[in-house]
Backbone as JSON, one array per atom type, in Angstrom:
{
  "sequence": "XXXXXXXXXXXXXXXXXXXXXXXXXXXXXXXXXXXXXXXXXXXXXXXXXXXXXXXXXXXXXXXXXXXXXXXXXXXXXXXXXXXXXXXXXXXXXXXXXXXXXXXXXXXXXXXXXXXXXXXXXXXXXXXXXXXXXXXXXXXXXXXXXXXXXXXXXXXXXXXX",
  "N": [[274.26, 258.8, 237.17], [272.54, 259.27, 240.44], [270.66, 257.75, 241.83], [269.05, 257.36, 243.99], [266.29, 257.37, 246.26], [265.11, 259.66, 247.47], [265.39, 263.16, 247.49], [267.02, 265.31, 249.66], [266.89, 268.57, 250.12], [268.28, 271.96, 250.87], [268.14, 275.62, 251.6], [270.24, 276.65, 252.76], [273.45, 276.08, 254.37], [273.04, 276.52, 257.3], [270.28, 275.52, 257.58], [270.6, 272.78, 257.84], [270.5, 271.9, 260.49], [267.69, 271.66, 260.96], [266.74, 270.1, 258.79], [268.34, 267.73, 259.24], [266.52, 266.1, 260.58], [264.56, 264.88, 258.83], [266.12, 263.39, 257.33], [267.31, 261.41, 259.15], [264.82, 260.53, 260.01], [264.25, 259.23, 257.58], [266.59, 257.39, 257.54], [265.84, 255.67, 259.69], [263.44, 254.39, 258.56], [264.79, 253.13, 256.47], [265.06, 254.23, 253.82], [266.44, 255.09, 250.94], [268.5, 258.32, 250.0], [269.75, 261.54, 249.33], [271.75, 264.52, 250.22], [271.49, 267.99, 249.48], [272.73, 271.44, 249.38], [271.22, 273.92, 248.19], [270.71, 276.89, 246.95], [268.01, 279.08, 246.16], [268.35, 281.44, 245.6], [271.05, 282.27, 245.62], [272.35, 280.29, 244.18], [271.28, 279.64, 241.65], [271.88, 278.58, 239.03], [272.64, 275.88, 240.03], [270.14, 275.17, 241.12], [268.47, 274.89, 238.94], [269.88, 273.02, 237.41], [269.71, 270.76, 239.28], [267.08, 270.42, 239.65], [265.93, 270.17, 236.93], [267.07, 267.44, 236.24], [266.58, 265.86, 238.46], [264.67, 263.54, 238.21], [265.87, 261.96, 236.1], [268.25, 261.42, 237.48], [267.2, 259.53, 239.25], [265.78, 260.07, 241.48], [262.56, 260.01, 243.28], [261.21, 261.62, 244.88], [261.13, 264.99, 246.14], [262.21, 266.5, 248.95], [262.17, 269.64, 250.27], [263.68, 272.18, 252.17], [263.33, 275.23, 253.4], [264.15, 278.64, 254.29], [262.99, 282.06, 255.45], [262.42, 283.92, 252.54], [261.96, 281.74, 251.3], [262.01, 280.37, 248.69], [262.86, 278.11, 247.36], [261.55, 275.33, 247.43], [259.09, 275.88, 245.64], [260.33, 276.9, 243.23], [261.51, 274.59, 242.59], [259.7, 272.79, 242.34], [258.42, 273.92, 240.13], [260.08, 273.01, 238.14], [260.32, 270.38, 238.02], [258.62, 267.04, 237.51], [258.29, 265.64, 239.65], [257.12, 264.81, 242.99], [257.11, 267.33, 245.49], [257.75, 268.27, 248.58], [257.46, 270.55, 250.99], [259.35, 271.94, 253.49], [259.07, 274.57, 255.75], [261.42, 276.59, 257.5], [262.43, 277.6, 260.59], [262.71, 280.83, 260.97], [264.41, 283.76, 262.35], [263.4, 286.26, 262.08], [260.55, 286.09, 261.96], [259.8, 283.85, 262.97], [259.53, 281.63, 261.47], [256.8, 282.05, 260.25], [256.98, 283.46, 258.0], [258.53, 281.84, 256.32], [256.8, 279.48, 256.02], [254.27, 280.87, 254.62], [255.59, 281.69, 252.48], [256.07, 279.31, 251.28], [253.66, 277.57, 251.34], [251.51, 279.24, 249.64], [251.44, 278.72, 246.97], [251.12, 279.26, 243.51], [248.23, 278.29, 241.36], [248.48, 275.26, 240.12], [251.1, 274.72, 240.32], [252.18, 272.5, 242.6], [253.1, 272.5, 245.99], [253.46, 270.32, 248.49], [253.0, 271.05, 251.76], [254.58, 271.46, 254.87], [254.56, 271.57, 258.47], [256.22, 274.16, 260.42], [259.54, 273.83, 260.99], [261.54, 271.44, 262.87], [259.73, 269.31, 263.48], [258.07, 269.48, 261.15], [260.05, 268.72, 259.38], [260.69, 266.36, 259.95], [257.83, 265.04, 259.48], [257.79, 265.39, 256.76], [259.49, 263.39, 255.89], [258.05, 260.98, 256.46], [255.74, 261.46, 255.0], [256.83, 261.6, 252.47], [257.63, 258.75, 252.31], [255.25, 257.47, 252.43], [254.27, 258.41, 250.02], [256.04, 256.93, 248.35], [255.46, 254.41, 249.21], [253.39, 253.58, 247.7], [254.08, 252.46, 245.46], [255.92, 250.5, 246.29], [256.37, 248.02, 247.65], [258.02, 247.18, 249.82], [258.93, 249.45, 250.98], [256.24, 250.24, 252.02], [255.89, 248.28, 253.63], [257.64, 248.36, 255.8], [257.0, 251.28, 256.62], [254.34, 250.74, 257.63], [255.15, 248.78, 259.74], [256.63, 250.74, 261.26], [254.69, 252.66, 262.01], [252.64, 250.85, 263.31], [254.19, 250.44, 265.62], [254.4, 252.95, 266.73], [251.9, 253.28, 267.44], [251.78, 250.96, 269.39], [253.51, 251.98, 271.5], [252.1, 254.08, 272.76], [250.67, 254.61, 275.84], [247.95, 253.2, 277.5], [246.85, 254.51, 279.74], [247.7, 257.01, 281.98], [250.95, 257.3, 283.26]],
  "CA": [[272.99, 258.57, 237.86], [272.74, 259.11, 241.85], [269.77, 256.69, 241.92], [268.49, 257.42, 245.44], [264.69, 257.48, 246.43], [264.64, 260.93, 248.14], [266.57, 264.11, 247.7], [266.5, 266.23, 250.58], [267.72, 269.93, 249.78], [267.97, 273.01, 251.81], [268.64, 276.81, 251.24], [271.89, 276.86, 253.32], [274.24, 275.41, 255.59], [272.13, 276.62, 258.72], [269.08, 274.75, 257.44], [271.04, 271.52, 258.19], [269.93, 271.53, 262.03], [266.21, 271.08, 260.81], [266.72, 268.89, 257.68], [268.59, 266.38, 259.73], [265.15, 265.42, 261.23], [264.05, 264.44, 257.87], [267.28, 262.35, 257.02], [267.18, 260.71, 260.32], [263.71, 259.45, 259.86], [264.52, 258.41, 256.24], [267.31, 256.32, 257.89], [264.69, 254.72, 260.52], [262.68, 253.73, 257.39], [265.75, 252.61, 255.41], [264.88, 254.74, 252.48], [267.83, 256.15, 250.34], [268.38, 259.8, 250.06], [271.07, 262.08, 249.26], [271.47, 265.8, 250.73], [272.29, 268.96, 248.77], [272.44, 272.81, 249.47], [270.6, 274.58, 247.0], [269.97, 278.09, 247.16], [267.47, 279.66, 244.96], [268.73, 283.1, 245.11], [272.6, 282.46, 245.39], [272.83, 279.22, 243.21], [270.26, 279.6, 240.65], [272.41, 277.29, 238.15], [272.72, 274.4, 240.68], [268.78, 274.92, 241.37], [267.81, 274.57, 237.63], [270.45, 271.79, 237.08], [269.06, 269.71, 240.0], [265.67, 270.08, 239.33], [265.77, 269.44, 235.73], [267.86, 266.23, 236.08], [266.13, 265.12, 239.53], [263.91, 262.46, 237.89], [266.85, 261.43, 235.32], [269.22, 261.04, 238.38], [266.66, 258.54, 239.92], [265.15, 260.63, 242.82], [261.36, 259.98, 243.04], [260.49, 262.65, 245.65], [262.21, 265.92, 246.65], [261.86, 267.23, 250.34], [262.91, 270.95, 250.07], [263.44, 272.78, 253.33], [263.84, 276.9, 253.09], [263.66, 279.7, 255.25], [262.68, 283.46, 254.91], [261.55, 284.14, 251.38], [261.51, 280.42, 250.79], [261.54, 280.04, 247.19], [263.31, 276.9, 246.8], [260.47, 274.39, 247.19], [258.33, 276.14, 244.71], [261.02, 276.8, 242.21], [262.06, 273.01, 242.29], [258.2, 272.17, 242.07], [258.28, 274.64, 238.82], [261.09, 272.66, 237.26], [260.12, 269.03, 237.86], [257.05, 266.65, 237.85], [258.4, 264.99, 240.95], [256.42, 265.52, 244.18], [257.86, 268.21, 246.18], [257.42, 268.48, 249.86], [258.2, 271.94, 251.45], [259.68, 272.09, 254.89], [259.49, 275.78, 256.35], [262.54, 276.64, 258.24], [262.01, 278.74, 261.4], [263.62, 281.87, 260.93], [264.86, 284.73, 263.42], [262.66, 287.27, 262.03], [258.85, 285.87, 261.9], [259.47, 282.66, 263.65], [259.03, 280.68, 260.4], [255.77, 282.25, 259.52], [257.46, 284.03, 256.23], [258.72, 280.62, 255.33], [255.3, 278.76, 255.81], [253.35, 281.39, 253.92], [256.02, 281.59, 251.1], [255.74, 277.57, 250.74], [252.19, 277.22, 250.94], [250.86, 280.22, 248.77], [251.67, 278.54, 245.47], [249.94, 279.59, 242.42], [247.44, 277.47, 240.9], [248.98, 274.36, 238.76], [252.43, 274.44, 240.87], [251.73, 272.07, 244.02], [254.19, 272.21, 246.66], [252.78, 269.67, 250.0], [253.6, 271.86, 252.83], [254.68, 270.7, 256.3], [254.59, 272.42, 259.71], [257.41, 274.77, 260.46], [261.09, 273.43, 261.78], [261.9, 270.21, 262.95], [258.61, 268.44, 263.22], [257.91, 269.56, 259.61], [261.12, 268.05, 258.45], [260.23, 264.58, 260.32], [256.75, 264.76, 258.68], [258.16, 265.47, 255.43], [259.96, 262.06, 255.53], [256.98, 260.15, 256.54], [254.97, 261.94, 253.9], [257.67, 260.94, 251.07], [257.59, 257.33, 252.52], [253.83, 257.1, 252.05], [254.23, 258.39, 248.42], [256.95, 255.8, 247.81], [254.8, 252.9, 249.63], [252.09, 253.29, 246.71], [254.66, 251.59, 244.34], [257.11, 250.02, 246.62], [255.66, 247.07, 249.05], [259.05, 247.14, 250.97], [258.74, 250.78, 251.95], [255.1, 250.05, 252.61], [255.87, 247.48, 254.94], [258.61, 249.38, 256.64], [256.12, 252.28, 257.13], [253.39, 249.84, 258.3], [255.87, 248.48, 261.01], [256.93, 251.84, 262.01], [253.54, 253.37, 262.43], [252.17, 250.13, 264.39], [255.24, 250.47, 266.75], [254.03, 254.23, 267.12], [250.5, 252.74, 268.28], [252.03, 250.09, 270.74], [254.18, 252.96, 272.43], [251.11, 254.67, 273.58], [249.82, 253.89, 277.02], [246.19, 253.61, 277.69], [246.67, 255.23, 281.02], [248.88, 257.8, 282.34], [251.77, 256.78, 284.58]],
  "C": [[273.17, 258.28, 239.5], [271.89, 257.94, 242.12], [269.34, 256.39, 243.44], [266.97, 257.84, 245.58], [264.24, 259.15, 246.52], [265.71, 261.87, 247.84], [266.16, 265.05, 248.66], [267.57, 267.4, 250.31], [267.31, 270.92, 250.72], [268.58, 274.2, 251.05], [270.23, 277.12, 251.31], [272.32, 276.06, 254.24], [273.36, 275.33, 257.02], [270.86, 275.93, 258.62], [269.27, 273.25, 257.96], [270.33, 271.01, 259.48], [268.51, 271.2, 261.98], [266.18, 269.99, 259.91], [267.06, 267.66, 258.2], [267.46, 265.49, 259.94], [264.61, 264.58, 260.08], [265.04, 263.16, 257.6], [267.14, 261.53, 258.15], [265.91, 259.69, 260.37], [263.67, 258.73, 258.45], [265.38, 257.03, 256.81], [266.56, 255.2, 258.73], [264.13, 253.84, 259.68], [263.45, 252.84, 256.45], [265.43, 252.91, 254.17], [265.89, 255.45, 252.16], [267.47, 257.41, 250.11], [269.58, 260.09, 249.87], [270.59, 263.6, 249.6], [271.96, 266.77, 249.91], [271.92, 270.09, 249.23], [272.5, 273.41, 248.38], [270.13, 275.74, 247.2], [269.29, 278.99, 246.15], [267.76, 281.1, 244.77], [270.28, 283.09, 245.18], [272.96, 281.51, 244.45], [271.78, 278.85, 242.33], [270.44, 278.37, 239.75], [271.96, 276.02, 238.68], [271.12, 274.31, 241.02], [268.16, 274.32, 239.94], [268.65, 273.23, 237.28], [269.84, 270.64, 237.92], [267.93, 269.49, 239.83], [265.22, 269.46, 238.02], [266.29, 268.28, 235.5], [267.4, 265.44, 237.36], [265.58, 263.68, 239.21], [264.82, 261.53, 236.93], [267.78, 260.85, 236.48], [268.63, 259.67, 239.38], [265.89, 258.77, 241.15], [263.35, 260.44, 242.44], [260.49, 261.13, 243.77], [261.6, 263.59, 246.24], [261.42, 266.52, 248.05], [262.62, 268.46, 250.09], [262.72, 271.73, 251.34], [264.01, 274.28, 252.89], [263.25, 277.7, 254.09], [263.34, 281.08, 254.64], [261.6, 283.49, 253.69], [260.98, 282.71, 250.87], [261.08, 279.91, 249.54], [261.87, 278.81, 246.56], [262.2, 275.8, 246.41], [259.58, 274.75, 245.72], [259.15, 276.3, 243.46], [261.33, 275.42, 241.66], [260.62, 272.6, 241.52], [257.83, 272.77, 240.24], [259.13, 273.85, 237.6], [260.98, 271.32, 236.96], [258.73, 268.75, 237.98], [257.22, 265.79, 239.03], [257.46, 265.51, 242.15], [257.77, 266.25, 244.99], [257.27, 268.59, 247.4], [258.15, 269.38, 250.62], [258.27, 271.81, 252.81], [260.21, 273.84, 255.28], [260.58, 275.82, 257.48], [262.17, 277.67, 259.58], [263.28, 279.75, 261.37], [263.68, 282.93, 262.15], [263.47, 285.72, 263.51], [261.12, 287.07, 262.2], [258.75, 284.55, 262.48], [259.19, 281.45, 262.56], [257.83, 281.2, 259.72], [255.79, 282.74, 258.12], [257.86, 282.82, 255.68], [257.59, 279.79, 254.96], [254.56, 279.46, 254.8], [254.21, 281.24, 252.42], [255.76, 280.12, 250.46], [254.49, 277.36, 250.46], [251.55, 278.04, 250.13], [251.43, 279.95, 247.47], [250.85, 278.9, 244.62], [249.26, 278.4, 241.97], [248.1, 276.61, 239.81], [250.48, 274.21, 239.23], [252.37, 273.85, 242.33], [253.23, 271.78, 244.74], [253.31, 271.56, 248.07], [253.86, 270.51, 250.9], [253.45, 271.43, 254.07], [254.63, 271.75, 257.2], [256.0, 273.05, 259.83], [258.5, 274.01, 261.54], [260.92, 272.06, 261.71], [260.8, 269.18, 262.89], [257.99, 268.36, 261.63], [258.8, 268.56, 258.79], [260.88, 266.49, 258.64], [259.09, 264.12, 259.52], [256.73, 264.5, 257.46], [258.66, 263.83, 254.75], [259.06, 261.0, 255.67], [256.05, 260.31, 255.39], [255.45, 261.17, 252.47], [257.44, 259.59, 251.21], [256.2, 256.83, 251.91], [253.53, 257.39, 250.47], [254.83, 257.33, 247.87], [256.04, 254.52, 248.18], [253.79, 252.53, 248.36], [252.55, 252.22, 245.64], [255.53, 250.72, 244.94], [256.68, 249.25, 248.02], [256.61, 246.89, 250.22], [259.09, 248.46, 251.73], [257.45, 250.54, 252.65], [255.05, 249.37, 254.03], [256.69, 248.06, 255.92], [258.0, 250.3, 257.42], [254.93, 251.69, 258.12], [254.1, 249.5, 259.66], [256.18, 249.51, 261.82], [255.83, 252.37, 262.67], [252.81, 252.26, 263.56], [253.12, 250.39, 265.63], [254.75, 251.8, 267.45], [252.55, 253.9, 268.17], [250.87, 251.96, 269.6], [252.84, 251.12, 271.74], [253.44, 253.78, 273.06], [250.26, 254.12, 274.86], [248.52, 253.88, 277.07], [245.92, 254.21, 278.86], [248.01, 256.26, 281.28], [249.79, 257.06, 283.52], [251.52, 257.47, 285.77]]
}
């Protein structure tokens, strides 16, 4: 059993430069996570094994980044009852629009919460995952509240 709160998964090594933003935000909030490379197309057995055992391994939320055809978040969502948050990776071909549409256009009955394209999406995916966990974990709820309060404090009332 892995027993981390969040699994951060990505379709390829090149997605790491985006998904590190999710990992960094989880570190700030002191939420446990593990990262994996799982390609929906090149490692289907790894995908099935991960998704089918994610809950038994202690994960509570999956953040899945994928580019191009971006099947990873949807395939994971079809194989687990855990919440899946999709992060579209910015692609060279269509600037990430292909990834976004592939993730957001899930069929009825297989939801994937979809973030914005790229780094901001990965960052917000970690915050969304923290929000999900905060429902049943007061420690995470308090950390998230302190972080959000600090965000408010840092906004100046007037421009410098």
